[in-house]
Structure formats: structure tokens, C-alpha cells
Coordinates of C-alpha atoms and ligand atoms in Angstrom, one line a residue:
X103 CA -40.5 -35.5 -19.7
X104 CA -38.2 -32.3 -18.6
X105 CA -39.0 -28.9 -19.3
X106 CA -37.3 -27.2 -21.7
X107 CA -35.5 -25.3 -18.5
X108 CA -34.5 -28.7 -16.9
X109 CA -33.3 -29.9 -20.2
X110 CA -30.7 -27.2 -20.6
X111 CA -29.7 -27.3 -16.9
X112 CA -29.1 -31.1 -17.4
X113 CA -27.5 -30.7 -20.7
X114 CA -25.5 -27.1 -20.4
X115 CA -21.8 -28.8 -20.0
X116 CA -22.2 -30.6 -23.2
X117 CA -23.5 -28.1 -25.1
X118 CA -20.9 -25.9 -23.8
X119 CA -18.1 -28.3 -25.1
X120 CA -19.8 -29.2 -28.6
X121 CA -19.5 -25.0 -29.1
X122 CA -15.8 -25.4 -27.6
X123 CA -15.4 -28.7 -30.7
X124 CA -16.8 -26.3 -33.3
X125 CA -14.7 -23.3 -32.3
X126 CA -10.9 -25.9 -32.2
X127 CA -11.8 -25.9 -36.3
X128 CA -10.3 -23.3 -38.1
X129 CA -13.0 -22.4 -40.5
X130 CA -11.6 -19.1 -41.9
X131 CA -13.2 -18.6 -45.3
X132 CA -11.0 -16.1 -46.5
X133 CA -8.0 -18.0 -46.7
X134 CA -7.8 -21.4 -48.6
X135 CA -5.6 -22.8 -46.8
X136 CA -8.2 -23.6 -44.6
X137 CA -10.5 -25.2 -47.7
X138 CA -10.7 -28.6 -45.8
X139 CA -11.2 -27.0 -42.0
X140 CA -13.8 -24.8 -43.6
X141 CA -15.2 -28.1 -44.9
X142 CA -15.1 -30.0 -42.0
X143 CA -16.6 -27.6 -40.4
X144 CA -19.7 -27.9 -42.4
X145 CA -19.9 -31.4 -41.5
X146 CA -19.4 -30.8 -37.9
X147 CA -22.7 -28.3 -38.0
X148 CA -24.6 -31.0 -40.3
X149 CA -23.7 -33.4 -38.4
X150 CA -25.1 -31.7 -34.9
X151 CA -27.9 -30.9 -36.6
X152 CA -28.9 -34.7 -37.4
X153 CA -27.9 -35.6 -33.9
X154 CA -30.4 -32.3 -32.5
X155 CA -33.5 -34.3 -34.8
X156 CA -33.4 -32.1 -37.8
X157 CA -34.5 -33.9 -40.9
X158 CA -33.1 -33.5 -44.6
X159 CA -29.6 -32.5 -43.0
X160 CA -27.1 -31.5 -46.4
X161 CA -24.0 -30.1 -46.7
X162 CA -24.8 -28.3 -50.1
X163 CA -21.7 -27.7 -52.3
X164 CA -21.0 -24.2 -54.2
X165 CA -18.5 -22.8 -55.6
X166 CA -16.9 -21.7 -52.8
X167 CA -17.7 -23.2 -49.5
X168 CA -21.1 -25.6 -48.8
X169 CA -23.9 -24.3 -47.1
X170 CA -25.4 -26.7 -44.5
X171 CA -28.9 -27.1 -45.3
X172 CA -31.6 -28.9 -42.8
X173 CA -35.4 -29.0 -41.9
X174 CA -37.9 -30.3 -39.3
X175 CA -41.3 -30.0 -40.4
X176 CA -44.1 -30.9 -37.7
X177 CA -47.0 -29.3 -39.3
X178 CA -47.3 -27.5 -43.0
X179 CA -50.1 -25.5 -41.1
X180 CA -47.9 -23.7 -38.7
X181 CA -45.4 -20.8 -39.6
X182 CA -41.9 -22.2 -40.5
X183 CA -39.1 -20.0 -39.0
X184 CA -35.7 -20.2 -41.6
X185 CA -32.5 -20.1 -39.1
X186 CA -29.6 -18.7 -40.6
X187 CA -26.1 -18.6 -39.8
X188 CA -22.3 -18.8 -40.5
X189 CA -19.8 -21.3 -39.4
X190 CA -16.9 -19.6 -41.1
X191 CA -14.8 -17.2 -39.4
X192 CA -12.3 -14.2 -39.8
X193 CA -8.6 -15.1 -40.2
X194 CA -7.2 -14.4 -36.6
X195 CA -4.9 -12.1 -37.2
X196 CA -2.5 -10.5 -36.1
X197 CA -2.2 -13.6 -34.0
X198 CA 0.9 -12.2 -31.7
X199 CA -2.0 -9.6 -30.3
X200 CA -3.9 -13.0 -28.8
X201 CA -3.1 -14.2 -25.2
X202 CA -3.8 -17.6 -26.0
X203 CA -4.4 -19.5 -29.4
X204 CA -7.5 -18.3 -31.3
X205 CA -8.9 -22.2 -32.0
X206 CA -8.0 -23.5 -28.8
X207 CA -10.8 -21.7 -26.7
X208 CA -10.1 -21.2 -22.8
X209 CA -12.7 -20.1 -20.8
X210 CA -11.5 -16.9 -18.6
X211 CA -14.1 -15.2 -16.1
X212 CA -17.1 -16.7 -17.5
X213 CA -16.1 -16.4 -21.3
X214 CA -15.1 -18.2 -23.9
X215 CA -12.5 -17.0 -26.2
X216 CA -11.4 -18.2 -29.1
X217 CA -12.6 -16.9 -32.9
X218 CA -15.7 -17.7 -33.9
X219 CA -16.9 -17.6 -30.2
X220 CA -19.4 -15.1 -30.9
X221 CA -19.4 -14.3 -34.4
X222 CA -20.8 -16.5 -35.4
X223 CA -20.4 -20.2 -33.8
X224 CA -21.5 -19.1 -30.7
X225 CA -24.4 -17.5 -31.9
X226 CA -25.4 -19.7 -34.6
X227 CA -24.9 -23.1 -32.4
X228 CA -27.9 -21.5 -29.6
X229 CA -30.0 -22.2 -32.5
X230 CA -28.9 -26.3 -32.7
X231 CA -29.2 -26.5 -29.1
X232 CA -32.5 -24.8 -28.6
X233 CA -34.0 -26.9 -31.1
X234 CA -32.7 -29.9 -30.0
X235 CA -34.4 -28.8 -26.3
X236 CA -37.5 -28.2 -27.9
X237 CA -37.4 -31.5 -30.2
X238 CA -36.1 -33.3 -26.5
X239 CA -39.2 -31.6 -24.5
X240 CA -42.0 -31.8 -27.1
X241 CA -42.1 -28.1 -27.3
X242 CA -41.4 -27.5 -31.0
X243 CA -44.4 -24.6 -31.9
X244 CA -42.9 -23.6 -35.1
X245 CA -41.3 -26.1 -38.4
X246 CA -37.8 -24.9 -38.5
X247 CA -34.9 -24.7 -41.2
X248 CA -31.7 -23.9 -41.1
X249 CA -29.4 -22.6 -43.8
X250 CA -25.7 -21.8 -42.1
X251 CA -23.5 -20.6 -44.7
X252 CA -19.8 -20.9 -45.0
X253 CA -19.0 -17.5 -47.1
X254 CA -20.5 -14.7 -45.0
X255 CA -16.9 -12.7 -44.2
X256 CA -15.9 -13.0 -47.0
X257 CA -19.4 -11.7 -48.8
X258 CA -21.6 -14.4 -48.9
X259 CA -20.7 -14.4 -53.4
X260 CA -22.4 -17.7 -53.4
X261 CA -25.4 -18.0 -51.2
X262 CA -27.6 -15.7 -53.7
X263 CA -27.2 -18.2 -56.2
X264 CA -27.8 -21.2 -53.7
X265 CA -31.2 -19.2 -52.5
X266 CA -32.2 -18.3 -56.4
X267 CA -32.4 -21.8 -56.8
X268 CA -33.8 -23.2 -53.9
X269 CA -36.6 -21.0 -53.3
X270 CA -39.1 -23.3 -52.7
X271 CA -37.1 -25.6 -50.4
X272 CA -36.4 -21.9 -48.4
X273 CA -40.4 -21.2 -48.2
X274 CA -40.6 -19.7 -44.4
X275 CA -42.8 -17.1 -42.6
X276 CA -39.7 -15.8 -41.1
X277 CA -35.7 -15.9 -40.8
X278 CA -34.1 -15.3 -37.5
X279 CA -30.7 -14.5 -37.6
X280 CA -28.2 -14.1 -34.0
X281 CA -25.3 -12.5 -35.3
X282 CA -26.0 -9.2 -34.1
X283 CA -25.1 -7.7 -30.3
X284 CA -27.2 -6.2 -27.7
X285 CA -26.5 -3.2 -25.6
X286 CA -25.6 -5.0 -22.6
X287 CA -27.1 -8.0 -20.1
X288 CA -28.7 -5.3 -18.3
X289 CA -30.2 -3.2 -21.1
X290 CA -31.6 -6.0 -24.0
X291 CA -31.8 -4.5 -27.3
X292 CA -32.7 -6.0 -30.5
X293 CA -31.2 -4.2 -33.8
X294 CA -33.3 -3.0 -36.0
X295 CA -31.3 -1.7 -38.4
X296 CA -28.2 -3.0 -40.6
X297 CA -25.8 -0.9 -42.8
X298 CA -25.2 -1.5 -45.9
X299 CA -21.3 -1.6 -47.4
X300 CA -19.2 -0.7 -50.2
X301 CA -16.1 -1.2 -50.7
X302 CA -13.1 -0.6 -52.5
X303 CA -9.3 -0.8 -53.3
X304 CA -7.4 2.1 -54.5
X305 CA -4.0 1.9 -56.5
X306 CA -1.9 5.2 -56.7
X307 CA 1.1 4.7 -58.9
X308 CA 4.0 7.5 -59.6
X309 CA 7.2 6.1 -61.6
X310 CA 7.5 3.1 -63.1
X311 CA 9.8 1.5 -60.1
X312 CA 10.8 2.3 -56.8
X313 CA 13.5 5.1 -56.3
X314 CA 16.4 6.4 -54.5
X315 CA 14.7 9.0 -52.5
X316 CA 17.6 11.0 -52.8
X317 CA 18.7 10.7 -56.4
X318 CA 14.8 11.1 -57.3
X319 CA 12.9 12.6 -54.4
X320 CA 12.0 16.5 -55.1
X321 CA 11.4 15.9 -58.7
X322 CA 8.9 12.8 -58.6
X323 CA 5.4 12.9 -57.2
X324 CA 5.6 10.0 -54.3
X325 CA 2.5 8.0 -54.7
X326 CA 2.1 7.5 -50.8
X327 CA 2.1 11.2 -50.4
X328 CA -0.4 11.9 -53.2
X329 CA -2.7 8.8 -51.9
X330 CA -2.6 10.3 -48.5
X331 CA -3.7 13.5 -49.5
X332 CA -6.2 12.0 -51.2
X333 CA -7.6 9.5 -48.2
X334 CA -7.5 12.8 -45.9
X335 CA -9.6 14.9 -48.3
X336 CA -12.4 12.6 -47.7
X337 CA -13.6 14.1 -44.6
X338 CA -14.0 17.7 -44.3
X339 CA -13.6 19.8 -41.1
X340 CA -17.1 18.5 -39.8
X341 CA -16.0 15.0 -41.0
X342 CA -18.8 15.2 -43.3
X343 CA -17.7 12.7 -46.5
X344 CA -16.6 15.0 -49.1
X345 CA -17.5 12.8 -52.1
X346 CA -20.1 14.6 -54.4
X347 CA -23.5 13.0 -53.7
X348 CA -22.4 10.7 -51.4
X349 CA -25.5 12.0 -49.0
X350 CA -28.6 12.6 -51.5
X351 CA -30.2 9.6 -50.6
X352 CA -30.0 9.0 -47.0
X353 CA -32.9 9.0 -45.2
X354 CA -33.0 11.1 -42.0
X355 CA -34.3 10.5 -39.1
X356 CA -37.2 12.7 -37.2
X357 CA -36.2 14.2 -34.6
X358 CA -38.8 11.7 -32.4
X359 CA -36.9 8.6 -34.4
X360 CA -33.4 10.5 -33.0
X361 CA -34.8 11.1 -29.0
X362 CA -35.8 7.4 -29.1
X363 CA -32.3 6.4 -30.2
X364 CA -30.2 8.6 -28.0
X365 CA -32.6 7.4 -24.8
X366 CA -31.0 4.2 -24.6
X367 CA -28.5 4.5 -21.7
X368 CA -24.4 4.9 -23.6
X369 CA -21.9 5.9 -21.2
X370 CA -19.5 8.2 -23.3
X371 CA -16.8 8.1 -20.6
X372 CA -17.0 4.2 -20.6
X373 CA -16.7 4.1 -24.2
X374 CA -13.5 6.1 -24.6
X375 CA -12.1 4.2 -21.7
X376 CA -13.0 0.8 -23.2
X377 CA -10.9 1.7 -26.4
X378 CA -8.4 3.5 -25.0
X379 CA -9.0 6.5 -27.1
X380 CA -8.8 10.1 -25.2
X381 CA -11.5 11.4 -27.2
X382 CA -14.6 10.0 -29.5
X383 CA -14.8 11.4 -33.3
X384 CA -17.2 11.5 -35.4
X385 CA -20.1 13.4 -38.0
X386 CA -20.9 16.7 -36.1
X387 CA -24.3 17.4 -34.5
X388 CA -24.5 13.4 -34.1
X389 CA -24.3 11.1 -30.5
X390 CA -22.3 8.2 -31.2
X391 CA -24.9 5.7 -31.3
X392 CA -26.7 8.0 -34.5
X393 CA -23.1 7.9 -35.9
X394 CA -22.6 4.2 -36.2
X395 CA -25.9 3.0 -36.6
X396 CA -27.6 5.6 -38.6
X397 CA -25.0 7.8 -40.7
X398 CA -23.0 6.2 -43.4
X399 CA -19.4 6.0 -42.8
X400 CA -16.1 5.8 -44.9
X401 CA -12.9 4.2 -43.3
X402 CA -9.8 3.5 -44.4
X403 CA -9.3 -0.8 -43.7
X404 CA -5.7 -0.8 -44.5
X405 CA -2.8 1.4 -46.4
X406 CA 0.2 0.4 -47.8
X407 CA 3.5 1.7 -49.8
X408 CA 7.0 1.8 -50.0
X409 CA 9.3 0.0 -47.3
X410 CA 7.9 -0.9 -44.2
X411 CA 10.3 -3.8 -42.9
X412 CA 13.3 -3.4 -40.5
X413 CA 15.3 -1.0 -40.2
X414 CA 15.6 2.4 -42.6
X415 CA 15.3 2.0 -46.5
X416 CA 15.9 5.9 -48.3
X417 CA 13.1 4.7 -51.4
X418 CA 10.6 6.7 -53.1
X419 CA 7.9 4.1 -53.7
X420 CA 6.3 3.4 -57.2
X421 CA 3.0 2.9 -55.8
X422 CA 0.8 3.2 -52.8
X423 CA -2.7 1.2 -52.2
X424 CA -5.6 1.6 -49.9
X425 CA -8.8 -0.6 -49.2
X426 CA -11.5 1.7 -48.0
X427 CA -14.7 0.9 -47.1
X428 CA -18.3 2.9 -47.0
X429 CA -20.8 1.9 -44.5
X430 CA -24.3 3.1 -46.0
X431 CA -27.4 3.7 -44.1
X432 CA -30.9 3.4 -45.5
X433 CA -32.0 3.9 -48.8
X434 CA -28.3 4.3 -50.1
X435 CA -27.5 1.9 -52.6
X436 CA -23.9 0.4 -52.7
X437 CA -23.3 0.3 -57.0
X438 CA -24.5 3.8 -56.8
X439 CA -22.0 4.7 -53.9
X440 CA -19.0 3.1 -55.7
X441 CA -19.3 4.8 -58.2
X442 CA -19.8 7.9 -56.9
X443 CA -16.4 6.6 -55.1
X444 CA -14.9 5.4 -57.9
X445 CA -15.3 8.9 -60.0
X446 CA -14.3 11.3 -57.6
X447 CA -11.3 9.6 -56.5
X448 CA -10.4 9.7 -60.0
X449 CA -11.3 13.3 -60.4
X450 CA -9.2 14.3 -57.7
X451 CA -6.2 12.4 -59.0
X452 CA -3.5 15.1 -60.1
X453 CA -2.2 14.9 -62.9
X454 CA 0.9 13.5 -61.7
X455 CA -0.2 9.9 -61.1
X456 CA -2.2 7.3 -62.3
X457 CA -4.9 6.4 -60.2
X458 CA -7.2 2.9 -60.5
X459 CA -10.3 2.0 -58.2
X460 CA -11.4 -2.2 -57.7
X461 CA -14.7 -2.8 -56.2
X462 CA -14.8 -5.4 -54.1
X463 CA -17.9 -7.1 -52.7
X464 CA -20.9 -4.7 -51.3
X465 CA -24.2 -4.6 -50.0
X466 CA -27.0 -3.2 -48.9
X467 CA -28.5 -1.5 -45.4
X468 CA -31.9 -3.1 -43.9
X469 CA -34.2 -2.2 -41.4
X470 CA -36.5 -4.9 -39.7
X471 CA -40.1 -3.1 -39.0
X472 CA -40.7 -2.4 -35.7
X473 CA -44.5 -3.4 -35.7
X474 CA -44.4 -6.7 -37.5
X475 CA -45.0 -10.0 -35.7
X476 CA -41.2 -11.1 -35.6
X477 CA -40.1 -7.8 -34.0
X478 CA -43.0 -8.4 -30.8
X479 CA -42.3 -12.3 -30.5
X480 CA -38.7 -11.1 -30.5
X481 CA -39.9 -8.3 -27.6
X482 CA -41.5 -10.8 -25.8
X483 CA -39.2 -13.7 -25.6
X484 CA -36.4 -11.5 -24.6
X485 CA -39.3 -9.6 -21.8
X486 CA -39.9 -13.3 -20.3
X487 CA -36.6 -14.4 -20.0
X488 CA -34.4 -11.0 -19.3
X489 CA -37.1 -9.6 -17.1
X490 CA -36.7 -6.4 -19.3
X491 CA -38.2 -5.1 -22.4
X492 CA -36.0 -4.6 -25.3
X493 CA -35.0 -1.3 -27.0
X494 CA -34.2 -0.7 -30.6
X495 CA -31.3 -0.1 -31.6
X496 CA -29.3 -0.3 -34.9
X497 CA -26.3 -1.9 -35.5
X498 CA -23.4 -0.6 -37.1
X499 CA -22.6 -3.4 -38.8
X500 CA -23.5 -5.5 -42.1
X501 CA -25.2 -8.9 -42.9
X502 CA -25.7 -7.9 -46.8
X503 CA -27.3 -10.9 -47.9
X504 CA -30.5 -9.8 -45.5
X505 CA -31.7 -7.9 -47.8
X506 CA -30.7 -10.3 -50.9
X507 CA -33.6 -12.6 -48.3
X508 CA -36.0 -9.8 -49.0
X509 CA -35.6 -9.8 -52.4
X510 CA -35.5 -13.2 -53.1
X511 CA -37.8 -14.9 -51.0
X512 CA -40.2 -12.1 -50.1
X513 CA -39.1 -12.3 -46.0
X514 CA -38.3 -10.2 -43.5
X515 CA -35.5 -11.0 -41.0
X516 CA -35.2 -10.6 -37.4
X517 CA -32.1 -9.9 -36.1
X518 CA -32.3 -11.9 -32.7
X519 CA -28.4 -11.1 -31.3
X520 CA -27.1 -12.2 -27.8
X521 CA -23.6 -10.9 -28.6
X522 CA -22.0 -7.1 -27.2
X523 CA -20.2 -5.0 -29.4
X524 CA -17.4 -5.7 -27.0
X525 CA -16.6 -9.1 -27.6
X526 CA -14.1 -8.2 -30.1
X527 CA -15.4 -9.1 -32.9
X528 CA -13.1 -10.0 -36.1
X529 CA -9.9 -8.4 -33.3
X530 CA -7.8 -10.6 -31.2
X531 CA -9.1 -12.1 -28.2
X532 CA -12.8 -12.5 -29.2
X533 CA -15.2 -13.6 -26.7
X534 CA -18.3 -14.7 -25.4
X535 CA -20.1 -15.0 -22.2
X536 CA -21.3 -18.1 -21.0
X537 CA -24.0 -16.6 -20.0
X538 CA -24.8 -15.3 -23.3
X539 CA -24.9 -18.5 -25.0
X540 CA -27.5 -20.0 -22.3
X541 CA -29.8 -16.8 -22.2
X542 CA -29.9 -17.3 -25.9
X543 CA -30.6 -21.5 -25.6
X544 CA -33.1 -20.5 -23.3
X545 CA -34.6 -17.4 -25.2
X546 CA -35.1 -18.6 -28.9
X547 CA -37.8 -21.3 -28.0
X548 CA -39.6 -18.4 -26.6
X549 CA -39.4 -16.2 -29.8
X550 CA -41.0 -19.8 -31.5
X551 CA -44.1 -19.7 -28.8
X552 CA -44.4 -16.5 -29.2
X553 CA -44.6 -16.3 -33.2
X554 CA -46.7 -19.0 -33.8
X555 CA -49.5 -17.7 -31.2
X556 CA -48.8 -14.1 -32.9
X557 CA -49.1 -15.7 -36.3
X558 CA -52.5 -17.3 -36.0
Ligands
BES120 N1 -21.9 -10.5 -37.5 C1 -21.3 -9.5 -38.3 C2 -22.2 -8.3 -38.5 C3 -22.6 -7.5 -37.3 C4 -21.8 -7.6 -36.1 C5 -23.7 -6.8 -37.4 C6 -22.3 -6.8 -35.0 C7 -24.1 -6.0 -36.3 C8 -23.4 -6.1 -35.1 C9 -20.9 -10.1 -39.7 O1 -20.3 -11.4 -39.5 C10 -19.9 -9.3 -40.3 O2 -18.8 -9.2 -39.8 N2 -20.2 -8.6 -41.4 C11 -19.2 -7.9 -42.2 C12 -19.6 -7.7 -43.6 C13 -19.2 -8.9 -44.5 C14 -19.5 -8.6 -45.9 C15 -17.7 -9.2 -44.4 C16 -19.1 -6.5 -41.6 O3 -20.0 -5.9 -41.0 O4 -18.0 -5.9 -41.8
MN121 MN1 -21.3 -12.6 -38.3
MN122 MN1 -18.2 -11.1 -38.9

């Protein structure tokens, strides 16, 4: 029998092109047109899954698309780790921005690209192949589920009521999640944090059609103009969020909690480089790490009004629309935040227009305890196999059914994440490094050693 190492060394070109089969399937959730990929996709996982050694294997219908269900129980008496994960995508676009087809991955300079790569196929299939190594070695420490849903870009609307239901057949010690990033290969991190999210569409409308901008314009309110005005009184000089309340509840840092974030290493320079940006913005009095993983956040997603095809068009619209979206940080709650949204965007309507807000889907931030069990197997497996000890850090971005998990089922969740925030995420071109997916392979049966020896 091989060791778990020899096993992935033997096995690391076919589990390599199973991710490459999974990410040709266009699984984007957000678009039906996709229903049966998205489907299909879900049988693929189930499917690998059975063929890894997992036991109970379902492809669980909802409303909206199945969540892949699956179990291997070795021994009721050890801790039982729940693996969670998506197999559905974002929607590729804009796809003339991609240098070559988002679901027919290349591999350029050691990394895959293609969408999915990292968020979250990538990620999610480490978890298949590490515990098919351990089933193929005789290494399994832990009983395992799995629970890889098909809904989480476009807000997970059905997994609370799959989890509700199923609590018993979810009973776990644990869920370890990789759909986060690290810092870099040379500095590991694990997040520790998630923010929360709310967000909303915004409708300004003016006359009751579109306008000749001459015939009209001077004595009608334009809608874009008004909504713009609007968006831009948001922030204030300090690009503070100038929505009444918006800050009451969030939990500051100490100043110790703030050294310890700003001492992992963040070249500025690089940063601004990377993006092509000639200068960071931002909250004052706050490093850029504090700003996207601690402070909550309000961005504008997408604007639109009037005429914005070829050429020249003289029209003063009837409307103008806007999805923004909050990120919230601990101890913010997202109904509270829309509506806080939702009020003073109305209050700051003039009288000219008729404003209306839509709330879309939310959620809320979560921190993972730094001293719990999951958080030092998690320190340890990545020590053994990067050589390094983790930092915490948090994450700027969202997983909101994390803290439905908490509520619902009483666990914690360990964000395990092998990603970088450069991968392009949800943008063209996303990527992952090889290397990447086999640290991960190679790390999670670690995090399994080390929890159940932790847990007894
Ligand atoms: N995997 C991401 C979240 C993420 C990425 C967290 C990187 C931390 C670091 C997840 O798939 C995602 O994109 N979430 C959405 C929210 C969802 C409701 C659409 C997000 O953060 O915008
Ligand atoms: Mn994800
Ligand atoms: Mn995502």
C-alpha cells in the first residue's frame, strides 16, 4: 500500500484532468439557460464522489438547482468533518475580455484557466481527491460528508431549506469549506473572517417616457443625473458611508487586533500595479487589508440609463437604475442595513422623481474563532505541509450561508482556502495554480489527522 504522498504523485495527471472535465461544463447558476449544464454538473461531482468511495452519494433536487449529498462513515465514534462546496459558477462575462474560452480550460505557466478553476471547482474537487487518497491509502481519521451546492452565486435561496430539513443527516463536528484565498504560496493564511452583504437595486424615474433632450432638457429633472447625485452622496470626503446608522453596530477592532492584521507582509506598490490603478482608495485612517476585510463597504455593481448603444442619441431618459451592494463586517445585520439603505435613499429622493429600492438576496459576516480546534488543525496541516505557519487574516468576501450553518446546525466553519485573491475571481481569465490544487490534495488529509487527534 502507497502513502498518501505516493498516491497523489501516481495519480496527479488524472486528477488534474477530472478538474479540467468538470470545469468544460458550464454550470452557471444564474442563468437558466444553463439548467441542464448546471444539472449535469451535479452528476459529474456525484458521480466522482461514488468513484472516490463515498457512500449514500445523491444528487438532492430543490427548487432551484440539486445539491450533491454524500457520506463515508468509518466510525460513529470519531468526529465527522461536513465538506462543503459549490459546483456552480459565475456567468463568464464579458466573454470578449477572455484570451481563450472560459469552459475550455488551457493550462498557461502552471495555471489553469477557465471559470470555475478556482472558485469553486478547483477548490471544492481537492476535497474528492484527498478523500479518495485517504480511502486509497487507509488513512481516513475522520467520517466525512459532503454537501456541494449548486446555488451559492446566486445566494444559496435553497440550501437553508435543504439544511432545515436534513439536520440530522448533516450532524458533524465540523465543516471545512476551500473557497476562500490565502495571502500568497509564501505567506499561508487562513481567513478568519467573512463579510456579510446586502444588497439592492435602485430605480430613479423622471417623466413618464424618454425625451428629446432638446425639446425637454432644462425643464425635466433627468433621472440619470438625479441617481448619480444620489450614488455619489454616499461617501463623504473621508469616504465614510453617509447613510444614517449605517456604522452603530460595527464592532471595532483593538488596536492589538489591528497591529496583528497590518503585520502580515502587503506590498502597496504591488497592489496598485497589479490593478492598474495609480492610487489605492479607501475609508481614512484604515491600511487596505483593515479596509476590505474589517470595514463594511458600499459599491456600486452596475448603473444604467438612457442610450448607451452606437453612435449619439440627443434623449433625456425616463429612468435610471443602479444595483449597489453593502459589504458588512461583524455584528452588522444585513435586514437592518437594507433598510437603513432603503430609507435614506428614499429620503434623499428630491422631490422631482420617484425613487423605488428592491432587496435582493443578503447575508450575514462570520468570524471563525481563532482558539477552537478547527482553527489549530487547520494551523497545523498547512505548518507540515507549507513549512510555514499560517496568519489570520480576513477575507473580504462573502459565503452567507456560513453563518445560516451556525444557526442551523450549531457548527462552526473553517474556512480552509488554497486560492489568491488574484486569480480573478468571478472576472475574465480566472485561474488557478497547479500547484495550488496539489498543496491543497496534499494538505486536507492533514487538517483530518490533525482534528481527530485534537478532538479526543
Ligand atoms: N468564494 C466566494 C467568496 C470569497 C472569495 C470569500 C474570496 C473570500 C475570498 C464566493 O463564491 C462568492 O463569490 N460569494 C459572493 C456572495 C454570493 C452571495 C454571490 C461574494 O462574495 O460576492
Ligand atoms: Mn465561491
Ligand atoms: Mn464566487
Amino acid at each position: 500500500m502507497s502513502t498518501q504522498s505516493e498516491y497523489i504523485t501516481a495519480n496527479k495527471d488524472r486528477f488534474l484532468n477530472e478538474l479540467l472535465d468538470l470545469l468544460r461544463i458550464p454550470s452557471v447558476s444564474a442563468r437558466s439557460e444553463h439548467n441542464a449544464d448546471t444539472l449535469q454538473c451535479a452528476e459529474a461531482v456525484a458521480q466522482k464522489l461514488r468513484d472516490a468511495g463515498a457512500e449514500g452519494v445523491e444528487v438532492c433536487a430543490t427548487e432551484g438547482h440539486p445539491i450533491v449529498y454524500a457520506h463515508k462513515i468509518i466510525d460513529p465514534k470519531l468526529p465527522t468533518i461536513l465538506v462543503y462546496g459549490h459546483y456552480d459558477v459565475q456567468p463568464p462575462d464579458p466573454l470578449e475580455l477572455w484570451t481563450s474560452p472560459p469552459f475550455e480550460p488551457v493550462i498557461k505557466d502552471g495555471k489553469i484557466y477557465a471559470r470555475g478553476a478556482c472558485d469553486d471547482k478547483g477548490q471544492m474537487y481537492m476535497h474528492v481527491k484527498a478523500f479518495e487518497t485517504m480511502m486509497q491509502t487507509n488513512t481516513l481519521t475522520c467520517n466525512v460528508k459532503f454537501m456541494i451546492e449548486g446555488e451559492e452565486e446566486v445566494g444559496s435561496s435553497n440550501l437553508g431549506k435543504f439544511v432545515a430539513s436534513n439536520k440530522e443527516r448533516l450532524k458533524a463536528d465540523v465543516i471545512l469549506i476551500s473557497d476562500t484565498s490565502m495571502i500568497s504560496m509564501d505567506t499561508p493564511s487562513i481567513d478568519v473572517g467573512l463579510r456579510g452583504l446586502a444588497y439592492m437595486e435602485v430605480e430613479v424615474v423622471g417623466p413618464n417616457r424618454d425625451l428629446h433632450s432638446g425639446v425637454y432638457g432644462g425643464a425635466v429633472a433627468n433621472p440619470a443625473t438625479i441617481l448619480a447625485k444620489m450614488i455619489a452622496g454616499m461617501h463623504d470626503e473621508n469616504n465614510h458611508i453617509t447613510i444614517p446608522g449605517f456604522y452603530d453596530d460595527v464592532n471595532n477592532l483593538t488596536e492589538a487586533e489591528r497591529k496583528d492584521l497590518n503585520a502580515a507582509p502587503f506590498d502597496q506598490a504591488e497592489f496598485n500595479t497589479d490593478l492598474g490603478i495609480t492610487q489605492e482608495w479607501g475609508e481614512k485612517g484604515y491600511s487596505t487589508f483593515e479596509r476590505t476585510g474589517t470595514r463594511p463597504t458600499l459599491e456600486v455593481n452596475g448603473i444604467w440609463s438612457g442610450y448607451t448603444g452606437e453612435g449619439a442619441k440627443t434623449v433625456l431618459p425616463s429612468k435610471a437604475n443602479a444595483k449597489i451592494s453593502m459589504r458588512l463586517v461583524p455584528n452588522q445585520n444585513s435586514d437592518k442595513i437594507s433598510k437603513l439603505f432603503a430609507d435614506y435613499f428614499k429620503s434623499v429622493a428630491p422631490p422631482t422623481v420617484k425613487v423605488s429600492v428592491h432587496e435582493h438576496h443578503g447575508g450575514e459576516p462570520y468570524l471563525t474563532p481563532t482558539d477552537s480546534i478547527p482553527y489549530l488543525a487547520a494551523s497545523k496541516a498547512i505548518e507540515k505541509s507549507f513549512g510555514k505557519k499560517p496568519i489570520p487574516t480576513r477575507g473580504g468576501g462573502s459565503i452567507p450561508i456560513v453563518a445560516l450553518f451556525e444557526r442551523e446546525l450549531g457548527l462552526k466553519s473553517m474556512l480552509f482556502g488554497f486560492g489568491l485573491d488574484s486569480d480573478n475571481l468571478h472576472s475574465p481569465n480566472e485561474k488557478y495554480d497547479i500547484f495550488n490544487f496539489y498543496k491543497g490534495i496534499e494538505t486536507i488529509p492533514y487538517f483530518y489527522n490533525y482534528f481527530a487527534e485534537l478532538s479526543n
